[in-house]
Amino acid sequence: MARLVVVSNRTAAPRDRGARAGGLAVALREALARSGGVWFGWSGDIAAEDPPAPRIQEAGNIVFATIPLTRPDHDDFYLHYANGTLWPLCHYRLGLVEFSRSAYEGYLRVNHLFASRLAPLLRPDDLIWVHDYHFFPLAAALRDLGVKNRIGFFLHIPLPAPEVLTALPRHRRLIQDLCCYDLVGFQTEDDVRAFASYLEREDVGRVDPDGSFAAGERRGEVGAFPIGIDTQAFVELAETGVSSPQTLRLRESMGSRRFVIGVDRLDYSKGIPQRMEAFQTLLESRPEHRGAVTYMQIAPISRGEVEEYQALRRDIEGWVGRINGQFGEFDWSPVRYLNKAFPRQSLAGFFREAAVGLVTPLRDGMNLVAKEYVAAQNPDDPGVLVLSRFAGASHALRQALIVNPFDVEEMADAVHMALTMPLAERQARWNKMMAELREHTIQSWCESFVTRLAGSEDGRQAA
Ligand code: ADQ
């Protein structure tokens, strides 16, 4: 069995198997443990100069190899290009896209740095699996160094339609670099279509119906690999989490009231202000919910050093203040707003207790919170998921109440419908979504990607 080499901006901590490790980290770790392998990434540290070699830590048959970044590299690569250019672009927020040549050059520089520090660790038959928008050019950089291994890429965020993608200066080079991968995986068929139509419109290459692509000399494969969760583990977490001290305290503090839950990184792609406005509209238009329903939004601070994120934070704080000021009573605050991370078990317990899961991103590659909310429900009395049509998860979770997150009144209606839905309908919807989550898990996602990557090797050798 070939070794697996995973590259992602951040790696899991070698010793962290604990309560905070997310489903993706656990699944990649399991995949690495099966074949033995390397997990390569940024250490999270800033150093005065580039390190000659990565720091190596071993845990069982997995090697964790990490490098620090210099301050200019970190700022150009991570802050400016990855998070200031690509993140808003891929989430259709052209007004927020910043671009500078120096940031792009820094992005390429760090990709070459990663390639040069990774290459000496590679064995000839290793399968390399690169994750996310930080590393569009990594395969090209590895090829420059003579690396001939199979290299796959998975984009966790959306690939925008060509009309949007072409607003990026030097988009052609970015996508040509992407074509240096042997397998390019996206979250949904929409993303695959965006890739195919970009290649065609810009005359870069073409995608065939069987999922193979050609771009100049390069040949590869492209496909949709919708990411899942560790469904059974999350079911069990919710079953035990519901009697955890934190969940019991939450239940007690709510009294007889029901609650709506939102859990997101504090990011402008998640549509939190629109959601707040929808809750305000609900309380305005349906007075029966006043005093009877609380909306709890958990939103740990993310990328807090970036100006747009600070502005978003102020905006949300304004909404919370207005809604609580307008509708609050001495014994009821309509909105509870928390900038904290919670242990996964508590989160699972909170989800199980919540009558409605409100997951309304303006754009999202997949959105695992939607899947976790469903998996956490009590089969005898499941809550209702209200889900944005612009989350990748809406392709699979069709029995959710699907909403347009830009339509505040529609969202308010959906929350009302969720709060008043009869048990039989809630169960029917939940059963179908649960069957889907049991079939497509994070483990099956991992396996299908790696099998396809290994399979494309056989294809090439046979050719
Ligand atoms: P994210 O944008 O981070 O991921 P998401 O898919 O929802 O979004 O994953 C967030 C994860 O963090 C979930 O597992 C959630 O439970 C956890 N989390 C959030 N808030 C938390 C809190 N307060 N405490 C503890 N845990 C918390 C990117 C893409 C998504 C894509 C994923 C995976 O933007 O579209 O689904 O990668 O591919």
Coordinates of C-alpha atoms and ligand atoms in Angstrom, one line a residue:
M1 CA 0.0 0.0 0.0
A2 CA 1.4 3.4 -1.0
R3 CA 2.1 5.9 1.8
L4 CA -0.1 8.9 2.0
V5 CA 1.3 12.4 2.3
V6 CA -1.2 15.1 3.4
V7 CA -0.4 18.8 2.9
S8 CA -2.6 21.4 4.5
N9 CA -1.9 24.9 5.9
R10 CA -2.3 23.7 9.4
T11 CA -1.7 20.1 10.6
A12 CA -3.4 18.4 13.5
A13 CA -1.3 18.5 16.6
P14 CA 0.6 15.1 16.9
R15 CA -0.8 14.4 20.3
D16 CA -4.3 15.9 19.9
R17 CA -6.9 13.2 19.7
G18 CA -9.0 14.9 22.3
A19 CA -12.4 16.5 22.6
R20 CA -11.6 19.4 20.3
A21 CA -10.2 17.5 17.3
G22 CA -12.7 18.0 14.4
G23 CA -14.0 15.3 12.1
L24 CA -11.7 16.2 9.3
A25 CA -8.5 16.0 11.4
V26 CA -9.6 12.7 12.9
A27 CA -10.4 11.2 9.4
L28 CA -7.2 12.3 7.8
R29 CA -5.3 10.9 10.8
E30 CA -7.0 7.6 10.4
A31 CA -6.2 7.5 6.7
L32 CA -2.6 8.3 7.4
A33 CA -2.4 5.7 10.1
R34 CA -3.8 3.0 7.7
S35 CA -1.0 3.4 5.2
G36 CA 1.6 5.2 7.3
G37 CA 2.4 8.7 6.1
V38 CA 3.4 12.3 6.5
W39 CA 1.3 15.3 7.4
F40 CA 3.1 18.5 6.2
G41 CA 2.1 22.1 7.0
W42 CA 2.8 25.4 8.6
S43 CA 3.7 25.1 12.3
G44 CA 1.8 28.3 13.2
D45 CA 5.1 30.0 14.2
I46 CA 6.8 33.0 12.8
A47 CA 10.6 32.8 12.4
A48 CA 13.3 35.3 11.4
E49 CA 14.3 33.2 8.4
D50 CA 13.3 30.1 6.4
P51 CA 14.2 26.9 8.1
P52 CA 16.6 24.5 6.3
A53 CA 14.4 21.6 7.1
P54 CA 11.0 20.9 8.7
R55 CA 10.5 20.1 12.3
I56 CA 9.7 16.4 12.6
Q57 CA 7.5 14.8 15.2
E58 CA 6.4 11.2 15.1
A59 CA 3.2 9.6 16.4
G60 CA 3.0 5.9 15.6
N61 CA 3.5 5.5 11.9
I62 CA 2.6 9.2 11.1
V63 CA 5.3 11.8 10.7
F64 CA 4.2 15.4 11.4
A65 CA 6.5 17.7 9.5
T66 CA 6.0 21.5 10.0
I67 CA 7.8 24.7 9.0
P68 CA 7.5 28.2 10.4
L69 CA 7.1 31.2 8.1
T70 CA 8.8 34.5 8.1
R71 CA 6.7 37.5 8.8
P72 CA 6.6 38.8 5.2
D73 CA 5.8 35.3 3.9
H74 CA 3.1 34.9 6.4
D75 CA 1.5 38.2 5.6
D76 CA 1.7 37.9 1.8
F77 CA 0.8 34.3 1.6
Y78 CA -1.7 33.8 4.4
L79 CA -3.2 37.1 5.3
H80 CA -3.2 38.9 2.0
Y81 CA -3.4 36.4 -0.8
A82 CA -5.1 33.4 0.7
N83 CA -7.5 35.2 3.0
G84 CA -7.6 38.7 1.4
T85 CA -7.8 37.6 -2.2
L86 CA -8.9 34.0 -2.7
W87 CA -11.3 33.6 0.2
P88 CA -13.6 36.5 -0.8
L89 CA -13.3 35.7 -4.5
C90 CA -14.3 32.1 -4.0
H91 CA -17.2 33.2 -1.8
Y92 CA -18.5 35.6 -4.5
R93 CA -17.5 38.7 -2.6
L94 CA -15.8 40.7 -5.3
G95 CA -16.1 44.0 -3.3
L96 CA -13.9 42.6 -0.6
V97 CA -11.2 41.2 -2.9
E98 CA -7.8 42.9 -2.5
F99 CA -5.1 42.2 -4.9
S100 CA -1.4 43.1 -5.1
R101 CA 1.4 41.7 -7.1
S102 CA 3.6 41.5 -4.1
A103 CA 1.0 39.4 -2.2
Y104 CA 0.7 37.0 -5.2
E105 CA 4.4 36.7 -5.5
G106 CA 4.6 35.9 -1.8
Y107 CA 1.9 33.2 -2.3
L108 CA 4.0 31.6 -5.1
R109 CA 7.1 32.0 -2.9
V110 CA 5.6 30.1 0.0
N111 CA 4.3 27.4 -2.3
H112 CA 7.8 26.9 -3.6
L113 CA 9.2 26.9 -0.1
F114 CA 6.7 24.2 0.9
A115 CA 7.6 22.2 -2.2
S116 CA 11.3 22.5 -1.5
R117 CA 11.0 21.4 2.1
L118 CA 8.5 18.6 1.3
A119 CA 10.4 17.1 -1.7
P120 CA 13.2 15.5 0.4
L121 CA 10.7 13.7 2.6
L122 CA 9.0 12.0 -0.4
R123 CA 9.3 8.4 -1.5
P124 CA 8.7 7.5 -5.2
D125 CA 5.4 5.8 -4.7
D126 CA 3.9 8.2 -2.1
L127 CA 0.4 9.5 -2.9
I128 CA 0.3 13.2 -2.2
W129 CA -3.0 14.8 -1.1
V130 CA -3.0 18.6 -1.0
H131 CA -5.8 20.6 0.8
D132 CA -7.3 23.9 0.0
Y133 CA -6.9 27.3 -1.5
H134 CA -3.6 28.0 0.1
F135 CA -1.9 25.6 -2.4
F136 CA -3.3 25.9 -5.9
P137 CA 0.3 26.1 -7.2
L138 CA 1.9 23.4 -5.1
A139 CA 1.8 20.6 -7.6
A140 CA 3.4 22.9 -10.2
A141 CA 6.1 23.8 -7.7
L142 CA 6.8 20.1 -6.9
R143 CA 6.9 19.3 -10.6
D144 CA 9.5 22.0 -11.1
L145 CA 11.6 20.1 -8.6
G146 CA 11.2 16.9 -10.6
V147 CA 8.6 15.2 -8.3
K148 CA 6.8 12.6 -10.3
N149 CA 4.4 11.3 -7.7
R150 CA 0.6 11.2 -8.0
I151 CA -0.6 14.5 -6.6
G152 CA -4.3 15.2 -5.7
F153 CA -5.9 18.5 -4.6
F154 CA -9.1 19.0 -2.8
L155 CA -10.7 22.5 -2.6
H156 CA -12.8 22.9 0.6
I157 CA -14.4 26.1 -0.5
P158 CA -16.4 26.9 -3.7
L159 CA -14.8 27.4 -7.1
P160 CA -16.7 30.5 -8.5
A161 CA -18.2 30.7 -11.9
P162 CA -15.8 31.9 -14.6
E163 CA -17.5 35.4 -14.7
V164 CA -16.3 35.8 -11.1
L165 CA -13.0 33.9 -11.3
T166 CA -11.8 36.0 -14.2
A167 CA -12.0 39.1 -12.1
L168 CA -8.9 37.8 -10.4
P169 CA -5.7 39.2 -11.9
R170 CA -3.5 36.4 -13.2
H171 CA -6.4 33.9 -13.0
R172 CA -5.1 32.0 -16.0
R173 CA -1.8 31.1 -14.3
L174 CA -3.7 30.0 -11.1
I175 CA -5.9 27.6 -13.0
Q176 CA -3.1 26.4 -15.2
D177 CA -1.2 25.6 -12.0
L178 CA -4.3 23.8 -10.7
C179 CA -4.2 21.6 -13.8
C180 CA -0.8 20.3 -12.8
Y181 CA -2.6 18.0 -10.3
D182 CA -3.4 14.5 -11.3
L183 CA -6.8 14.6 -9.5
V184 CA -8.7 17.8 -8.7
G185 CA -11.5 17.3 -6.2
F186 CA -14.3 19.8 -5.5
Q187 CA -17.2 19.7 -3.0
T188 CA -20.1 19.7 -5.5
E189 CA -21.0 19.2 -9.2
D190 CA -21.5 23.0 -9.4
D191 CA -17.8 23.5 -8.7
V192 CA -16.8 20.9 -11.2
R193 CA -19.0 22.7 -13.8
A194 CA -17.3 26.0 -12.9
F195 CA -13.9 24.4 -13.5
A196 CA -15.0 22.9 -16.8
S197 CA -16.6 26.1 -18.1
Y198 CA -13.5 28.1 -17.1
L199 CA -11.2 25.8 -19.1
E200 CA -13.4 26.0 -22.1
R201 CA -14.2 29.8 -22.0
E202 CA -10.6 30.8 -21.4
D203 CA -9.3 28.3 -23.9
V204 CA -7.1 26.6 -21.3
G205 CA -8.4 23.0 -21.9
R206 CA -11.4 20.8 -21.7
V207 CA -13.1 18.4 -19.3
D208 CA -14.6 15.2 -20.9
P209 CA -17.8 13.6 -19.7
D210 CA -15.8 10.8 -17.9
G211 CA -14.2 13.4 -15.7
S212 CA -10.8 13.5 -17.3
F213 CA -9.4 16.8 -18.3
A214 CA -6.7 18.0 -20.7
A215 CA -4.9 21.4 -20.4
G216 CA -2.0 21.9 -22.8
E217 CA 0.4 19.0 -22.1
R218 CA -1.3 18.2 -18.8
R219 CA -3.8 15.4 -18.2
G220 CA -5.8 14.8 -15.0
E221 CA -9.1 14.0 -13.5
V222 CA -11.7 16.1 -11.9
G223 CA -14.6 15.1 -9.7
A224 CA -17.0 16.1 -6.9
F225 CA -16.2 14.6 -3.6
P226 CA -18.7 16.0 -1.1
I227 CA -17.2 16.0 2.3
G228 CA -19.2 14.3 5.2
I229 CA -18.9 13.9 8.9
D230 CA -18.1 11.0 11.2
T231 CA -21.8 10.4 11.5
Q232 CA -21.8 7.5 14.1
A233 CA -19.2 9.3 16.3
F234 CA -21.3 12.4 16.2
V235 CA -24.5 10.5 17.1
E236 CA -22.7 9.1 20.1
L237 CA -21.3 12.5 21.1
A238 CA -24.8 14.0 21.0
E239 CA -26.2 11.1 23.1
T240 CA -23.6 11.6 25.8
G241 CA -23.3 15.3 25.3
V242 CA -27.0 15.9 26.1
S243 CA -26.3 15.0 29.7
S244 CA -23.0 16.8 29.9
P245 CA -22.8 19.5 32.6
Q246 CA -22.7 22.3 30.0
T247 CA -25.8 21.1 28.1
L248 CA -27.7 20.6 31.4
R249 CA -26.9 24.1 32.4
L250 CA -28.0 25.4 29.0
R251 CA -31.3 23.5 29.3
E252 CA -31.9 24.8 32.8
S253 CA -31.1 28.4 31.7
M254 CA -33.7 28.2 28.9
G255 CA -36.4 27.0 31.2
S256 CA -39.5 26.0 29.1
R257 CA -38.4 28.0 26.1
R258 CA -37.3 26.5 22.9
F259 CA -34.2 27.7 21.1
V260 CA -32.7 28.2 17.6
I261 CA -29.0 27.6 17.3
G262 CA -26.4 29.0 14.9
V263 CA -22.7 27.8 15.1
D264 CA -20.2 29.3 12.7
R265 CA -16.7 30.7 12.6
L266 CA -17.2 34.5 12.7
D267 CA -16.8 34.9 8.9
Y268 CA -18.6 37.1 6.4
S269 CA -19.4 34.1 4.2
K270 CA -21.7 32.7 6.9
G271 CA -24.5 35.3 6.6
I272 CA -24.7 36.0 10.4
P273 CA -26.1 39.6 10.1
Q274 CA -28.8 38.5 7.7
R275 CA -29.7 35.7 10.1
M276 CA -30.0 38.2 12.9
E277 CA -32.2 40.4 10.8
A278 CA -34.4 37.4 10.0
F279 CA -34.8 36.7 13.7
Q280 CA -35.8 40.3 14.3
T281 CA -38.3 40.0 11.4
L282 CA -39.7 36.8 13.0
L283 CA -40.3 38.6 16.3
E284 CA -41.8 41.6 14.6
S285 CA -44.2 39.6 12.4
R286 CA -45.1 36.7 14.7
P287 CA -45.5 38.1 18.2
E288 CA -46.4 34.6 19.5
H289 CA -42.7 33.8 19.5
R290 CA -41.8 36.7 21.7
G291 CA -40.7 35.4 25.1
A292 CA -41.1 31.9 23.8
V293 CA -38.0 31.4 21.6
T294 CA -34.3 32.3 22.1
Y295 CA -31.8 32.4 19.3
M296 CA -28.3 31.3 20.4
Q297 CA -25.5 32.2 18.0
I298 CA -22.1 30.7 18.8
A299 CA -19.4 32.4 16.7
P300 CA -15.7 32.1 17.7
I301 CA -13.5 34.9 16.4
S302 CA -11.7 33.9 13.3
R303 CA -9.0 35.9 11.4
G304 CA -9.5 38.6 14.0
E305 CA -6.5 40.6 12.7
V306 CA -8.2 41.2 9.3
E307 CA -10.1 44.5 9.0
E308 CA -13.2 43.0 7.3
Y309 CA -13.6 40.5 10.1
Q310 CA -13.4 43.3 12.7
A311 CA -16.1 45.3 10.8
L312 CA -18.3 42.2 10.7
R313 CA -17.9 41.7 14.4
R314 CA -19.1 45.3 15.1
D315 CA -22.0 44.8 12.7
I316 CA -23.2 41.6 14.5
E317 CA -22.8 43.3 17.9
G318 CA -25.0 46.1 16.6
W319 CA -27.7 43.6 15.6
V320 CA -27.6 41.7 19.0
G321 CA -27.9 45.0 20.8
R322 CA -30.8 46.3 18.8
I323 CA -32.8 43.0 18.9
N324 CA -32.2 42.6 22.7
G325 CA -33.0 46.2 23.3
Q326 CA -36.2 46.2 21.2
F327 CA -37.7 42.9 22.3
G328 CA -35.9 41.8 25.5
E329 CA -37.7 41.5 28.8
F330 CA -36.3 41.6 32.3
D331 CA -36.5 37.7 32.2
W332 CA -35.8 37.0 28.5
S333 CA -33.0 38.0 26.1
P334 CA -34.0 37.1 22.6
V335 CA -30.4 36.6 21.4
R336 CA -27.5 35.0 23.1
Y337 CA -24.3 35.7 21.4
L338 CA -21.0 33.9 22.3
N339 CA -17.6 34.4 20.8
K340 CA -16.2 31.0 22.1
A341 CA -15.3 27.6 20.9
F342 CA -16.8 24.7 22.8
P343 CA -15.7 21.1 23.2
R344 CA -17.4 19.0 20.5
Q345 CA -19.4 17.0 23.0
S346 CA -21.0 20.1 24.4
L347 CA -21.7 21.4 20.9
A348 CA -23.3 18.1 20.0
G349 CA -25.5 18.3 23.1
F350 CA -26.5 21.9 22.3
F351 CA -27.5 20.8 18.8
R352 CA -29.6 18.0 20.1
E353 CA -31.5 20.4 22.5
A354 CA -32.1 23.0 19.8
A355 CA -35.5 23.0 18.1
V356 CA -34.1 24.6 15.0
G357 CA -30.6 24.6 13.4
L358 CA -30.1 27.8 11.4
V359 CA -27.4 27.4 8.9
T360 CA -27.6 30.2 6.3
P361 CA -24.2 31.0 4.7
L362 CA -24.2 33.3 1.7
R363 CA -21.8 30.8 0.2
D364 CA -20.2 27.8 1.6
G365 CA -18.2 24.9 0.1
M366 CA -20.1 22.4 2.1
N367 CA -20.8 23.4 5.7
L368 CA -20.3 20.6 8.2
V369 CA -22.4 22.3 10.9
A370 CA -25.5 21.5 8.9
K371 CA -24.6 17.8 8.9
E372 CA -23.6 17.8 12.6
Y373 CA -26.9 19.4 13.6
V374 CA -28.9 16.7 11.8
A375 CA -26.7 13.8 13.2
A376 CA -27.1 15.2 16.7
Q377 CA -30.9 15.0 16.8
N378 CA -33.1 12.8 19.0
P379 CA -34.9 10.4 16.6
D380 CA -38.0 10.6 18.8
D381 CA -38.2 14.4 18.6
P382 CA -35.9 15.7 16.0
G383 CA -35.3 19.4 15.4
V384 CA -35.6 21.1 12.0
L385 CA -32.7 22.3 9.8
V386 CA -33.1 25.6 8.0
L387 CA -30.4 25.6 5.3
S388 CA -29.1 28.0 2.7
R389 CA -29.3 27.0 -0.9
F390 CA -25.8 28.3 -1.3
A391 CA -24.2 25.8 1.1
G392 CA -22.8 22.7 -0.7
A393 CA -24.6 20.7 2.0
S394 CA -28.0 21.7 0.4
H395 CA -27.3 19.3 -2.4
A396 CA -27.5 16.3 -0.1
L397 CA -29.8 17.6 2.7
R398 CA -32.8 18.2 0.5
Q399 CA -35.3 17.6 3.3
A400 CA -34.1 20.7 5.2
L401 CA -36.1 23.9 4.8
I402 CA -34.0 25.4 2.0
V403 CA -33.8 29.2 2.0
N404 CA -32.2 32.0 0.1
P405 CA -30.0 33.7 2.8
F406 CA -30.4 37.1 1.0
D407 CA -34.2 36.9 1.6
V408 CA -34.7 37.8 5.2
E409 CA -38.5 37.4 5.2
E410 CA -38.2 34.0 3.6
M411 CA -35.8 33.0 6.4
A412 CA -38.1 34.3 9.1
D413 CA -41.0 32.3 7.5
A414 CA -38.8 29.2 7.5
V415 CA -37.9 29.5 11.1
H416 CA -41.6 29.9 11.9
M417 CA -42.4 26.8 9.9
A418 CA -39.7 24.9 11.6
L419 CA -40.9 25.9 15.1
T420 CA -44.5 24.9 14.3
M421 CA -43.8 21.7 12.2
P422 CA -45.7 18.6 13.3
L423 CA -43.6 15.7 14.8
A424 CA -44.5 13.3 11.9
E425 CA -43.1 15.7 9.3
R426 CA -40.0 16.4 11.4
Q427 CA -39.3 12.7 11.7
A428 CA -39.9 12.0 8.0
R429 CA -37.5 14.8 6.9
W430 CA -34.9 13.8 9.5
N431 CA -35.0 10.1 8.6
K432 CA -34.2 10.8 5.0
M433 CA -31.3 13.2 5.8
M434 CA -29.9 10.8 8.4
A435 CA -29.9 8.0 5.8
E436 CA -27.8 10.2 3.5
L437 CA -25.4 11.1 6.4
R438 CA -25.0 7.4 7.2
E439 CA -24.2 6.6 3.6
H440 CA -21.8 9.4 2.9
T441 CA -19.4 9.9 5.8
I442 CA -16.0 11.6 6.2
Q443 CA -14.4 8.1 6.1
S444 CA -16.1 7.3 2.8
W445 CA -15.1 10.7 1.5
C446 CA -11.4 10.1 2.4
E447 CA -11.5 6.6 0.9
S448 CA -13.1 7.6 -2.4
F449 CA -10.6 10.4 -2.9
V450 CA -7.5 8.3 -2.1
T451 CA -8.8 5.4 -4.1
R452 CA -9.4 7.6 -7.1
L453 CA -6.0 9.2 -6.8
A454 CA -4.3 5.8 -6.6
G455 CA -6.5 4.6 -9.4
S456 CA -5.5 7.4 -11.7
E457 CA -2.0 6.1 -11.2
D458 CA -3.0 2.7 -12.6
G459 CA -4.7 4.5 -15.5
R460 CA -1.6 6.5 -16.4
Q461 CA 0.7 3.4 -16.2
A462 CA -1.7 1.5 -18.4
A463 CA -1.9 4.3 -20.9
Ligands
ADQ1 P1 -15.4 26.1 7.7 O1 -15.7 27.4 6.9 O2 -14.6 26.3 8.9 O3 -14.8 25.0 6.8 P2 -17.7 24.2 8.5 O4 -17.8 23.2 7.4 O5 -19.0 24.6 9.0 O6 -16.9 25.6 8.1 O7 -16.8 23.6 9.6 C1 -16.6 24.2 10.9 C2 -16.3 23.1 11.9 O8 -15.9 23.8 13.1 C3 -17.5 22.3 12.3 O9 -17.0 20.9 12.5 C4 -18.0 22.9 13.6 O10 -18.6 22.0 14.5 C5 -16.7 23.4 14.2 N1 -17.0 24.6 15.0 C6 -17.5 25.8 14.6 N2 -17.7 26.6 15.7 C7 -17.3 26.0 16.8 C8 -17.2 26.3 18.2 N3 -17.7 27.4 18.7 N4 -16.7 25.3 19.0 C9 -16.3 24.2 18.5 N5 -16.3 23.8 17.2 C10 -16.8 24.7 16.4 C11 -14.3 24.9 5.4 C12 -15.3 25.3 4.3 C13 -16.6 24.5 4.5 C14 -16.4 23.0 4.4 C15 -15.2 22.7 5.4 C16 -14.8 21.2 5.2 O11 -15.6 26.7 4.4 O12 -17.5 24.9 3.4 O13 -17.5 22.3 4.8 O14 -14.1 23.5 5.2 O15 -14.5 20.9 3.9

